[in-house]
Coordinates of C-alpha atoms in Angstrom, one line a residue:
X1 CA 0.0 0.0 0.0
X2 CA 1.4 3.4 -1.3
X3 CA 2.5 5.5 2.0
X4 CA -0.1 7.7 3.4
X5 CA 1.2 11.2 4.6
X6 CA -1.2 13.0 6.9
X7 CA 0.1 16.6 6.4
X8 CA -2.4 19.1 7.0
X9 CA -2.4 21.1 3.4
X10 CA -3.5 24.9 3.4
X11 CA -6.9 25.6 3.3
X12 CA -8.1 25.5 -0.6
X13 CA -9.5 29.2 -0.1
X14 CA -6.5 30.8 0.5
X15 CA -4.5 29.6 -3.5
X16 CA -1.5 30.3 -4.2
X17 CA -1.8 33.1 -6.5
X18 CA 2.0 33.2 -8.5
X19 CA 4.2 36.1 -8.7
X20 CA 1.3 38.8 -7.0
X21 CA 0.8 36.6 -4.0
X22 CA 2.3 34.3 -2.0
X23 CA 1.3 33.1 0.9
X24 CA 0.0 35.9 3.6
X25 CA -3.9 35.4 4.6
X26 CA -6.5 38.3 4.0
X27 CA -9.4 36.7 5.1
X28 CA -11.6 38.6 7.1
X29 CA -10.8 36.0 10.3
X30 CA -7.0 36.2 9.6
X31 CA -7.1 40.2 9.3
X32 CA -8.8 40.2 12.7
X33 CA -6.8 38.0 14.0
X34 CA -3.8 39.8 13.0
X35 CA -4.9 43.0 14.2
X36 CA -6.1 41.8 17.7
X37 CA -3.0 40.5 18.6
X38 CA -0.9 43.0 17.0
X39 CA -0.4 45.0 20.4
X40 CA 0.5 41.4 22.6
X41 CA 2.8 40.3 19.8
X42 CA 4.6 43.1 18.2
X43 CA 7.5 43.8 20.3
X44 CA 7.9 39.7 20.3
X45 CA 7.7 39.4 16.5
X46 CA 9.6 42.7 15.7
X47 CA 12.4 41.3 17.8
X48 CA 12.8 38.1 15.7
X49 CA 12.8 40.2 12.4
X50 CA 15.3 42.5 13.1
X51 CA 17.5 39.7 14.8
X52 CA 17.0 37.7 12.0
X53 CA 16.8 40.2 9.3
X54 CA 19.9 41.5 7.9
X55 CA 19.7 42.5 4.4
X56 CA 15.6 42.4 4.7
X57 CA 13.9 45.4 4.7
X58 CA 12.1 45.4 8.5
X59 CA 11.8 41.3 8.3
X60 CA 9.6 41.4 4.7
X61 CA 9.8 38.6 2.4
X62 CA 13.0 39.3 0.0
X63 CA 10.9 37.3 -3.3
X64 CA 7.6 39.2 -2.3
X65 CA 9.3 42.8 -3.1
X66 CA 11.6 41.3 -5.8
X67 CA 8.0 39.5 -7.3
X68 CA 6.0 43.0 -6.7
X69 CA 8.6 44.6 -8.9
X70 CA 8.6 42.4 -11.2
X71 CA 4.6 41.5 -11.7
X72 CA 3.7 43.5 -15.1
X73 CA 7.5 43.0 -16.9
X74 CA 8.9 39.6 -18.2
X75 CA 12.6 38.5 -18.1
X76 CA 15.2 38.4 -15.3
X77 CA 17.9 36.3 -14.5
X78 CA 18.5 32.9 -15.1
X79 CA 21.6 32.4 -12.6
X80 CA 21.1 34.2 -9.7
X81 CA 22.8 37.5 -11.5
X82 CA 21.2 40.9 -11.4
X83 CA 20.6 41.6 -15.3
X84 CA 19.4 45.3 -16.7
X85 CA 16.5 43.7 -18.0
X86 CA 15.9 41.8 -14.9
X87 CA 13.5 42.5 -11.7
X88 CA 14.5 45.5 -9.6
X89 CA 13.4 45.2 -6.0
X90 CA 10.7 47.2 -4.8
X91 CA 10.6 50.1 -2.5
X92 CA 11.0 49.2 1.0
X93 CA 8.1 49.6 3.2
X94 CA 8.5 51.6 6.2
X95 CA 9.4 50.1 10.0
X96 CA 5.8 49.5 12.0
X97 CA 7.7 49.4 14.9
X98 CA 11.5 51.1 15.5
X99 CA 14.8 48.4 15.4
X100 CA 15.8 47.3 18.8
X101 CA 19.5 48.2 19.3
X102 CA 21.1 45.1 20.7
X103 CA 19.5 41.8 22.2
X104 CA 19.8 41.2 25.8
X105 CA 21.2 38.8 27.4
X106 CA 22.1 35.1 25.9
X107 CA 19.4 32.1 27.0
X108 CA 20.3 30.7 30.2
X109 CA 20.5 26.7 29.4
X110 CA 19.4 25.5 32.3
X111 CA 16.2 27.4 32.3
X112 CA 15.4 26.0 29.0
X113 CA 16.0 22.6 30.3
X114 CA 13.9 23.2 33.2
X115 CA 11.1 24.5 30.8
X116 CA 11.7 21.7 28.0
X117 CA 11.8 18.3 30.1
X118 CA 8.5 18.1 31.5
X119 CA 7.7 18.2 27.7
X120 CA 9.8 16.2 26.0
X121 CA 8.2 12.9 27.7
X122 CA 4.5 13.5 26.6
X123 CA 2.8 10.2 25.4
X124 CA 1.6 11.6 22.4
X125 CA 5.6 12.0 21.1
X126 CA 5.8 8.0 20.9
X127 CA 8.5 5.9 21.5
X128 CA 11.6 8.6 20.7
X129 CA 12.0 12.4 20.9
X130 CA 15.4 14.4 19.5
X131 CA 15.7 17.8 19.9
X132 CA 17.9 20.8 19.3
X133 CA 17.6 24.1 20.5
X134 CA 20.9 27.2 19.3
X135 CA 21.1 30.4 19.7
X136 CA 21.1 31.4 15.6
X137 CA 23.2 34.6 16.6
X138 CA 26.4 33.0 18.3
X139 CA 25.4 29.4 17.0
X140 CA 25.8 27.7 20.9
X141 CA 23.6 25.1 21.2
X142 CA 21.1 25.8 24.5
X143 CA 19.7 22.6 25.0
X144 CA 20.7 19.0 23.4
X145 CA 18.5 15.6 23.9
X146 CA 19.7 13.2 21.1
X147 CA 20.7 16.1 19.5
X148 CA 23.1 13.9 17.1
X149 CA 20.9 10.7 16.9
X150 CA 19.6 10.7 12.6
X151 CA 16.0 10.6 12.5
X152 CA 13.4 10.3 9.9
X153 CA 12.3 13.9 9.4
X154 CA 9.6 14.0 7.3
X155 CA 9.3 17.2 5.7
X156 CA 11.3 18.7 7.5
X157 CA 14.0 17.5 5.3
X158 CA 12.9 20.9 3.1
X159 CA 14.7 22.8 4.9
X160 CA 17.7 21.0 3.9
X161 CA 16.7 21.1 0.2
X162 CA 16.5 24.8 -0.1
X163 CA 19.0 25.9 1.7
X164 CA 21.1 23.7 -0.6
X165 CA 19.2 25.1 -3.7
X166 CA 19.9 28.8 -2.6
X167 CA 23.4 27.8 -1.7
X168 CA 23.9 26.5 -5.2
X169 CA 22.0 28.7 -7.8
X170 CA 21.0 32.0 -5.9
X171 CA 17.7 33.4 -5.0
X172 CA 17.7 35.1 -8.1
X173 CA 18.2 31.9 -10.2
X174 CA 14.6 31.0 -12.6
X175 CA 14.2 27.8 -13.9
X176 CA 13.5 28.1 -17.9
X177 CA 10.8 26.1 -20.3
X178 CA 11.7 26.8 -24.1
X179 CA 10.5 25.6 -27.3
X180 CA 13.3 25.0 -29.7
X181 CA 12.3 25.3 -34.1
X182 CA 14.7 22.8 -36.0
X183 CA 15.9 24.3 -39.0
X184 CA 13.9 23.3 -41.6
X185 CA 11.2 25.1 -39.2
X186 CA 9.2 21.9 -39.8
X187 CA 9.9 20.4 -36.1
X188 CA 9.0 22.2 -32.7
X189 CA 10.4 21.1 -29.6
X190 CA 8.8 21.9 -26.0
X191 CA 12.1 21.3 -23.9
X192 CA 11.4 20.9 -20.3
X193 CA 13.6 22.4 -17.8
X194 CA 11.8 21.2 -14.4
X195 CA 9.4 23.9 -13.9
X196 CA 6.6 22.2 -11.6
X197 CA 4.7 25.2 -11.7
X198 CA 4.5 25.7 -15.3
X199 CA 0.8 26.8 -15.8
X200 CA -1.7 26.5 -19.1
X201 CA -1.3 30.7 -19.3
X202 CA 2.3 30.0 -19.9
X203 CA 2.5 27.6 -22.5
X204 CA -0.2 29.9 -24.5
X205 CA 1.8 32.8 -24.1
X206 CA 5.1 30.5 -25.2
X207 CA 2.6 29.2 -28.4
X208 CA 2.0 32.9 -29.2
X209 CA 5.9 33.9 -29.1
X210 CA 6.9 30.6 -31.3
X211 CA 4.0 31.8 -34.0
X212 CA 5.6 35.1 -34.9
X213 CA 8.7 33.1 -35.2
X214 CA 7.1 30.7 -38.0
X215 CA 5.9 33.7 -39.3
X216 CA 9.0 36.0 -39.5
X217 CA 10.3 32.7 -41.3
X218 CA 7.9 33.2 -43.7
X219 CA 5.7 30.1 -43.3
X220 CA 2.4 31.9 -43.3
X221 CA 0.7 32.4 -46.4
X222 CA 0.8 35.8 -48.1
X223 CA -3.3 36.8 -47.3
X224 CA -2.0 36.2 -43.5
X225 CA -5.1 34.3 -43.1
X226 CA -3.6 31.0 -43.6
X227 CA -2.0 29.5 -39.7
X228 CA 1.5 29.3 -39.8
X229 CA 3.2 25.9 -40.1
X230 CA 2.1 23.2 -40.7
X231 CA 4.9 21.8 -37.6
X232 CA 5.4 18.5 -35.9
X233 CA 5.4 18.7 -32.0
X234 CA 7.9 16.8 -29.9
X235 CA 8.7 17.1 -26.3
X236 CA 12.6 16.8 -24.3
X237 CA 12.5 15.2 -20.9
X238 CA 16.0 14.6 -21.2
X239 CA 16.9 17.3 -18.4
X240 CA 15.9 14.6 -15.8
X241 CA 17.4 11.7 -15.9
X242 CA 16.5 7.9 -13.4
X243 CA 13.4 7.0 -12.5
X244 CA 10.0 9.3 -12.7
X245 CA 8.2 7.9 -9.8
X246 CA 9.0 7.9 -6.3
X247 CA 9.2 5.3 -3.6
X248 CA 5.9 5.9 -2.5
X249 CA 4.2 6.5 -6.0
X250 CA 1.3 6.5 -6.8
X251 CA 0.7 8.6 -4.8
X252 CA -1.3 11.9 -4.2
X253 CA 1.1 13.7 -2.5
X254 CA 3.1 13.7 -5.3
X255 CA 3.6 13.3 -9.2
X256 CA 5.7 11.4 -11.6
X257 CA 9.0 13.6 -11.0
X258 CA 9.7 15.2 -14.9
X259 CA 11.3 17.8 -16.5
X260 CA 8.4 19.1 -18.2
X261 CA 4.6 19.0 -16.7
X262 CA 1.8 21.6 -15.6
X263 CA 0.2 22.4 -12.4
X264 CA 2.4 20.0 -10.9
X265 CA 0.6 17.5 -12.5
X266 CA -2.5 17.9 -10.6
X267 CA -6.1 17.1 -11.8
X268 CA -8.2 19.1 -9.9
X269 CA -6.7 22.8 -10.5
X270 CA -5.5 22.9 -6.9
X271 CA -2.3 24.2 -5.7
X272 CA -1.3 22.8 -2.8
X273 CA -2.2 19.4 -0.5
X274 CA -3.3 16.1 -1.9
X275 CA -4.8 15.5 -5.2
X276 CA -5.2 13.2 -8.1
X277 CA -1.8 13.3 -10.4
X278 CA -1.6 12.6 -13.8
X279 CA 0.7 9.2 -14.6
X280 CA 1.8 11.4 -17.7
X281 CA 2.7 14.6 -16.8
X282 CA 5.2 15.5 -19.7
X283 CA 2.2 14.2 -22.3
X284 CA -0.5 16.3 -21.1
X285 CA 2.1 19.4 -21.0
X286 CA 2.9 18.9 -24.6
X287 CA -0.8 18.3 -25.3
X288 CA -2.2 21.2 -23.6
X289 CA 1.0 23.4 -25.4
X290 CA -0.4 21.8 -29.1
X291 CA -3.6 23.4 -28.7
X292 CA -2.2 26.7 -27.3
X293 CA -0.2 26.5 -30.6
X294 CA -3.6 25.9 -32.7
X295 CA -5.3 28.7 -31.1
X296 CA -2.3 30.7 -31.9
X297 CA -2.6 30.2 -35.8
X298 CA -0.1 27.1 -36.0
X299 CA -1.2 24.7 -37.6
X300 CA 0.4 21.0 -35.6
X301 CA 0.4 18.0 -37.8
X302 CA -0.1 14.8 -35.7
X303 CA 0.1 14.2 -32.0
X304 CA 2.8 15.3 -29.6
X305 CA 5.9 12.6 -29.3
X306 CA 8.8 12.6 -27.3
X307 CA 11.8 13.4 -28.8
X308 CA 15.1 15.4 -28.3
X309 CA 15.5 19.0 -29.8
X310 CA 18.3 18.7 -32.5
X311 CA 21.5 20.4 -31.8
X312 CA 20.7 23.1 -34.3
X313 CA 17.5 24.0 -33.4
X314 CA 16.9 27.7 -32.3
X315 CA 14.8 28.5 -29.1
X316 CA 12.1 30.7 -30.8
X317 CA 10.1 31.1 -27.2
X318 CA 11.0 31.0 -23.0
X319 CA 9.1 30.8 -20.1
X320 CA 11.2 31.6 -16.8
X321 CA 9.8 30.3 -13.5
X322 CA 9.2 32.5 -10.3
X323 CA 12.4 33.2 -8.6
X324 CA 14.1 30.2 -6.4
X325 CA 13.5 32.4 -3.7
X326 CA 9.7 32.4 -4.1
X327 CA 10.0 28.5 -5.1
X328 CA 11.7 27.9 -1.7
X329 CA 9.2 29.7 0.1
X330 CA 6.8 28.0 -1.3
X331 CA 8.1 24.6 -0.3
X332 CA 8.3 25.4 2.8
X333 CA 5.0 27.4 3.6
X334 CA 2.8 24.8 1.6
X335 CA 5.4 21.6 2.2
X336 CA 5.2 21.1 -1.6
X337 CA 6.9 17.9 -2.7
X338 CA 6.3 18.4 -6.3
X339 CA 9.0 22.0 -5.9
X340 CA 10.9 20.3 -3.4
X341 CA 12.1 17.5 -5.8
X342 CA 13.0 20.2 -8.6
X343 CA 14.8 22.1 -6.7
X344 CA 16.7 19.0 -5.4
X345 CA 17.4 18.2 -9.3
X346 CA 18.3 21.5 -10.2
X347 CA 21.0 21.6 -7.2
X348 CA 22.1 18.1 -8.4
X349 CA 22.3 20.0 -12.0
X350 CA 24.0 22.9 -11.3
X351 CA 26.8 20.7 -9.0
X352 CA 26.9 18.6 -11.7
X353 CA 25.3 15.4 -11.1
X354 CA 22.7 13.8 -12.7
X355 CA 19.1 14.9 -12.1
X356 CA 17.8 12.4 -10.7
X357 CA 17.2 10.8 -6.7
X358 CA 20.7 9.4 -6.3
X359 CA 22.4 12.9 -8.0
X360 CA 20.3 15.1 -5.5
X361 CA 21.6 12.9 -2.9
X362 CA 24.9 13.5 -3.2
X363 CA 24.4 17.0 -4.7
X364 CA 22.7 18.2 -1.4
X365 CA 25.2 16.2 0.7
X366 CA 28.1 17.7 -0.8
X367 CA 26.6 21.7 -0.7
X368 CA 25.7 21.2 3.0
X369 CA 29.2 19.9 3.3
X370 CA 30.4 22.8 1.4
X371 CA 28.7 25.0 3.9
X372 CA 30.1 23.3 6.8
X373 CA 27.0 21.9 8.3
X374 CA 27.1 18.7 10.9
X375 CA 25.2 16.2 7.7
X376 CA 27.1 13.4 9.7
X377 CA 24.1 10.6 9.9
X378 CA 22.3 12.4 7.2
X379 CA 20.9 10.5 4.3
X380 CA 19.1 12.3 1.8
X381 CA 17.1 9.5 -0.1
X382 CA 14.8 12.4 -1.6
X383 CA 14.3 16.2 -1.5
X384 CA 10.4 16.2 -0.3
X385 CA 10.9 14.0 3.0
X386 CA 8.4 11.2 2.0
X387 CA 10.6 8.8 1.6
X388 CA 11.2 6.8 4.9
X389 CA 15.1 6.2 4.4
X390 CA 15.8 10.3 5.2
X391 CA 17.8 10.5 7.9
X392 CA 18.6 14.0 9.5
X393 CA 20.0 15.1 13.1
X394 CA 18.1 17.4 14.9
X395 CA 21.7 19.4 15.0
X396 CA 21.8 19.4 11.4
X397 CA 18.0 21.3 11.0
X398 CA 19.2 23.4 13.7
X399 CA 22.6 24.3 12.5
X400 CA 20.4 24.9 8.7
X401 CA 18.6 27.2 10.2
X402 CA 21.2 29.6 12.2
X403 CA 23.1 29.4 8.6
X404 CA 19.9 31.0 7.2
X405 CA 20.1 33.5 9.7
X406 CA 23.3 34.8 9.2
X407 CA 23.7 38.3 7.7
X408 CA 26.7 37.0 6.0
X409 CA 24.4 34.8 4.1
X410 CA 21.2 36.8 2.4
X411 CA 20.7 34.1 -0.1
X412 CA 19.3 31.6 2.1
X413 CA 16.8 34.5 4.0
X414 CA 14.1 32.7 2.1
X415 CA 15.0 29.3 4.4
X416 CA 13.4 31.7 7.0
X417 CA 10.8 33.6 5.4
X418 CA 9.4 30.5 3.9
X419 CA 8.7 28.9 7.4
X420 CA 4.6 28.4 7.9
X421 CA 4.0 31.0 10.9
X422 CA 1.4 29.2 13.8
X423 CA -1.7 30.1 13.2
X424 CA -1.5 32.4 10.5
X425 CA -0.3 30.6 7.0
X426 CA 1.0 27.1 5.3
X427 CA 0.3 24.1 7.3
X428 CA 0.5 25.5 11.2
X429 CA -2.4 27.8 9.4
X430 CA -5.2 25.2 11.7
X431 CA -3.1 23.9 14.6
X432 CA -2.5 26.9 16.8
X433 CA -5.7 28.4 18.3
X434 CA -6.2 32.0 18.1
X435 CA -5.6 32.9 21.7
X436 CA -2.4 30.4 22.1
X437 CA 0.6 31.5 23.6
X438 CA 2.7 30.1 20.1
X439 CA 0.3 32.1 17.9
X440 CA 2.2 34.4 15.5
X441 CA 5.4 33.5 17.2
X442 CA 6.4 30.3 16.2
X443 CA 7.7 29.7 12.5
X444 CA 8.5 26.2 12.1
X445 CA 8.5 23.8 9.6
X446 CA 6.4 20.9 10.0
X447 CA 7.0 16.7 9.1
X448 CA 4.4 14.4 9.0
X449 CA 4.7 10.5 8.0
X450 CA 2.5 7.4 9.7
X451 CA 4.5 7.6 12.9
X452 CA 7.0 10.0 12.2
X453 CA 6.2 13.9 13.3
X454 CA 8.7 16.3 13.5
X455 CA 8.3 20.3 13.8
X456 CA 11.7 22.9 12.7
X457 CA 12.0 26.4 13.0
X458 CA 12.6 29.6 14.9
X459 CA 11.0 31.5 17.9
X460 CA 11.8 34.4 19.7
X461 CA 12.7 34.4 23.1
X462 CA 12.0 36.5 25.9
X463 CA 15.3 38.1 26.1
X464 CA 14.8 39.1 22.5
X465 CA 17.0 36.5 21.1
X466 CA 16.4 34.0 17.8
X467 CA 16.1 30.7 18.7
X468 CA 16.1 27.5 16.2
X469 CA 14.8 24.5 17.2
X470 CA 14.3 20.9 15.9
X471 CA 12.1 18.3 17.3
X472 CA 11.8 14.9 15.9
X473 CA 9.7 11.8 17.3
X474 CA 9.0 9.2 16.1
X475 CA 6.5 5.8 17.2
X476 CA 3.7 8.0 17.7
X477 CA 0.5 6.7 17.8
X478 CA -1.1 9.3 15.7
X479 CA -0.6 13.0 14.4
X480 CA -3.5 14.4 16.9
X481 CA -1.6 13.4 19.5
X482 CA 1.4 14.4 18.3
X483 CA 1.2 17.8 17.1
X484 CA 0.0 19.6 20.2
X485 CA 2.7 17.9 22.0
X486 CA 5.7 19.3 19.4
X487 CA 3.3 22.8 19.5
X488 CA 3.7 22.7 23.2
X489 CA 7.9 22.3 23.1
X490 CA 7.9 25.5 20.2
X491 CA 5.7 27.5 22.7
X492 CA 7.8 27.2 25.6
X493 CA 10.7 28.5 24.0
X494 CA 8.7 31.5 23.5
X495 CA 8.5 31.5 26.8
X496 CA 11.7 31.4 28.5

């Protein structure tokens, strides 16, 4: 039986609207929410964005001003390079609140310990519990119990697969879909280059781009009523290389794993949380980019086969993705499997590997090593977490995260930004209650297999400082009784 993964997805109301929107809630409930607690939780929250800030603007998301910008032009870069014809960020929004001028005094350790054992052995946890807690600002670690011990993480494991995307290619970096005329301009190719969010909208506006190519060739008739072409339409997977499905596949938590699909493969036109996949994701992308070229005035001769673009061929149109930094944040808010596994196969690209589950493996391994992270014990089997052979240290998520956090290091902000905030947005959007003491504080990543929950992120403490944290169990008898417990650990570090 396929393996069921009992992540809570984000409610179906709140999409995921591209470039003009990511992820921050404007629901009537939410606004209230936000505003009622404002006053409680400002100081708290205002802490934690200037402490973990550095080249943000006042704690706002780097990809939402860089996407804001960028929302009614096309291009950018392709490489994590600022280009003239690129985005420009946006205009900083002013401070709500004023910077603090220093933090106070570190975490005493032995108050956390006091505040974290009478939690760590709650029944609903299971059989084993390994946590981490640093300090992201001096790196220390406050409080250790099997801090080194690999565990399966879950999804938590995406914290480790965009940092070492971000590490790699940049926040800047967009992941291109072409279409390539040979040139007799009798063959177009739709060449795949691991987009997961490629959308219907893009492929017509690609179809529209390769017709005034075929008919500055001069393939339309002379009345200009005529479509252009006639063409034959193939389709290049070749970008991803190994096997398509996962472990667990079928499954609907995630698609066949291809360089070239739509919607991330889904059949229901959501974006986010279970759903029916397609079993031929490339197909119905090339299918879908046939008719786009019909409506466009091209006439396609035959039906879409896969085949490599020839050597020669020019690319006549290009779709670029969002920027890795929204696709990162993504991941994270949303736990999106589907983006996760890209980006592990464009690190394993861009490191030189193949793309495929063993070349992400080793290309994350050796970027984490490259960064000087603790991946002793790690095992990255995938870049989604729903395979049961991950193995990550709490130390490791925890040393991840203070990396994120260091001003040295504003390429890997989105590791932070990205993080689902408790009761607001991603998947903690339904498991904090709107008058818990975690509300709007915590930011954690969340990890959710049969038996295996785990919970990653950063809180603020009381003395103003940014603490990361990792919690992994494992043998629990079900997520309900896990999840408040791992909510409970996160809250008291707000606490202390």
């Amino acid at each position: 039986m396929a393996e069921q993964v009992e992540e809570p997805s984000v409610r179906p109301s709140d999409p995921w609207r591209g470039p003009k929107f990511l992820t921050t809630k404007h629901n009537g409930s939410h606004t209230w929410q936000v505003i009622a607690g404002s006053a409680t939780l400002g100081l708290a929250v205002a802490a934690g964005a200037v402490l973990a800030a550095g080249p943000w603007d006042n704690g706002q998301r780097k990809a939402e001003r860089a996407l804001a910008a960028a929302a009614d032009r096309t291009g950018g870069a392709h490489h994590g390079r600022t280009t003239p014809e690129g985005p420009r960020p946006a205009p900083s929004a002013p401070a709500v609140l004023p910077a603090l001028t220093a933090a106070k005094a570190a975490q005493d350790p032995a108050g956390l310990r006091a505040a974290l054992t009478p939690l760590v052995d709650a029944p609903g946890l299971g059989k084993k519990l390994a946590a981490s807690v640093v300090d992201t600002a001096t790196g220390e670690q406050l409080y250790g119990h099997g801090a080194t011990t690999p565990m399966t993480p879950a999804s938590t494991i995406k914290i480790a697969t965009t940092t070492a995307a971000l590490s790699v290619l940049g926040p800047d970096h967009r992941i291109a879909t072409t279409a390539a005329l040979s040139p007799d301009s009798r063959t177009l190719t739709l060449v795949g280059g691991g987009d997961p969010t490629l959308a219907k909208a893009d492929l017509r506006a690609m179809a529209a781009e390769a017709a005034d190519a075929l008919r500055e060739d001069g393939e339309d008739s002379e009345d200009g009523e005529d479509p252009a072409g006639p063409v034959r339409l193939t389709y290049d997977v070749s970008r991803y290389t190994g096997p398509e499905l996962h472990p667990i596949s079928p499954n609907e938590n995630i698609a066949p794993v291809t360089a070239l699909m739509i919607d991330e493969g889904r059949l229901d036109g959501s974006d986010r949380g279970p759903a029916d996949r397609t079993d031929d994701p490339a197909g119905d992308a090339a299918r879908a980019f046939a008719e786009a070229l019909e409506k466009a005035g091209v006439q396609v001769t035959g039906a879409p086969r896969e085949a490599r673009a020839a050597d020669e061929a020019r690319t006549v149109a290009t779709h670029r993705s969002a920027p890795l930094s929204a696709l990162a944040e993504r991941t994270l808010t949303n736990s999106d499997n589907d983006i996760a596994e890209a980006l592990a196969r464009q690190t394993a690209i861009a490191k030189g590997e193949k793309a495929s589950f063993a070349g992400a493996r080793r290309a994350v391994t050796n970027e984490l090593k490259k960064l000087q992270l603790p991946v002793g014990g790690a095992h990255f089997a995938d870049g989604s977490g729903l395979d049961r052979k991950d193995r990550v240290t709490p130390a490791l998520l925890t040393a991840l995260l203070a990396r994120a956090a260091d001003p040295d290091r504003p390429g890997l902000r989105p590791v932070l930004t990205g993080l689902p905030i408790a009761g607001f947005s991603g998947t903690l959007d339904g498991r904090y209650e709107r008058d818990a003491a975690g509300t709007g504080l915590v930011r954690a990543k969340t990890g959710t297999l049969r038996g295996v929950n785990s919970l990653a992120g950063t809180v603020v403490d009381r003395q103003g400082r940014l603490l990361a944290f990792a919690f992994l169990a494992s043998g629990s008898t079900s997520a309900a009784g896990a999840e408040p417990a791992l909510d409970a650990l996160a809250t008291a570090l707000a606490g202390v």
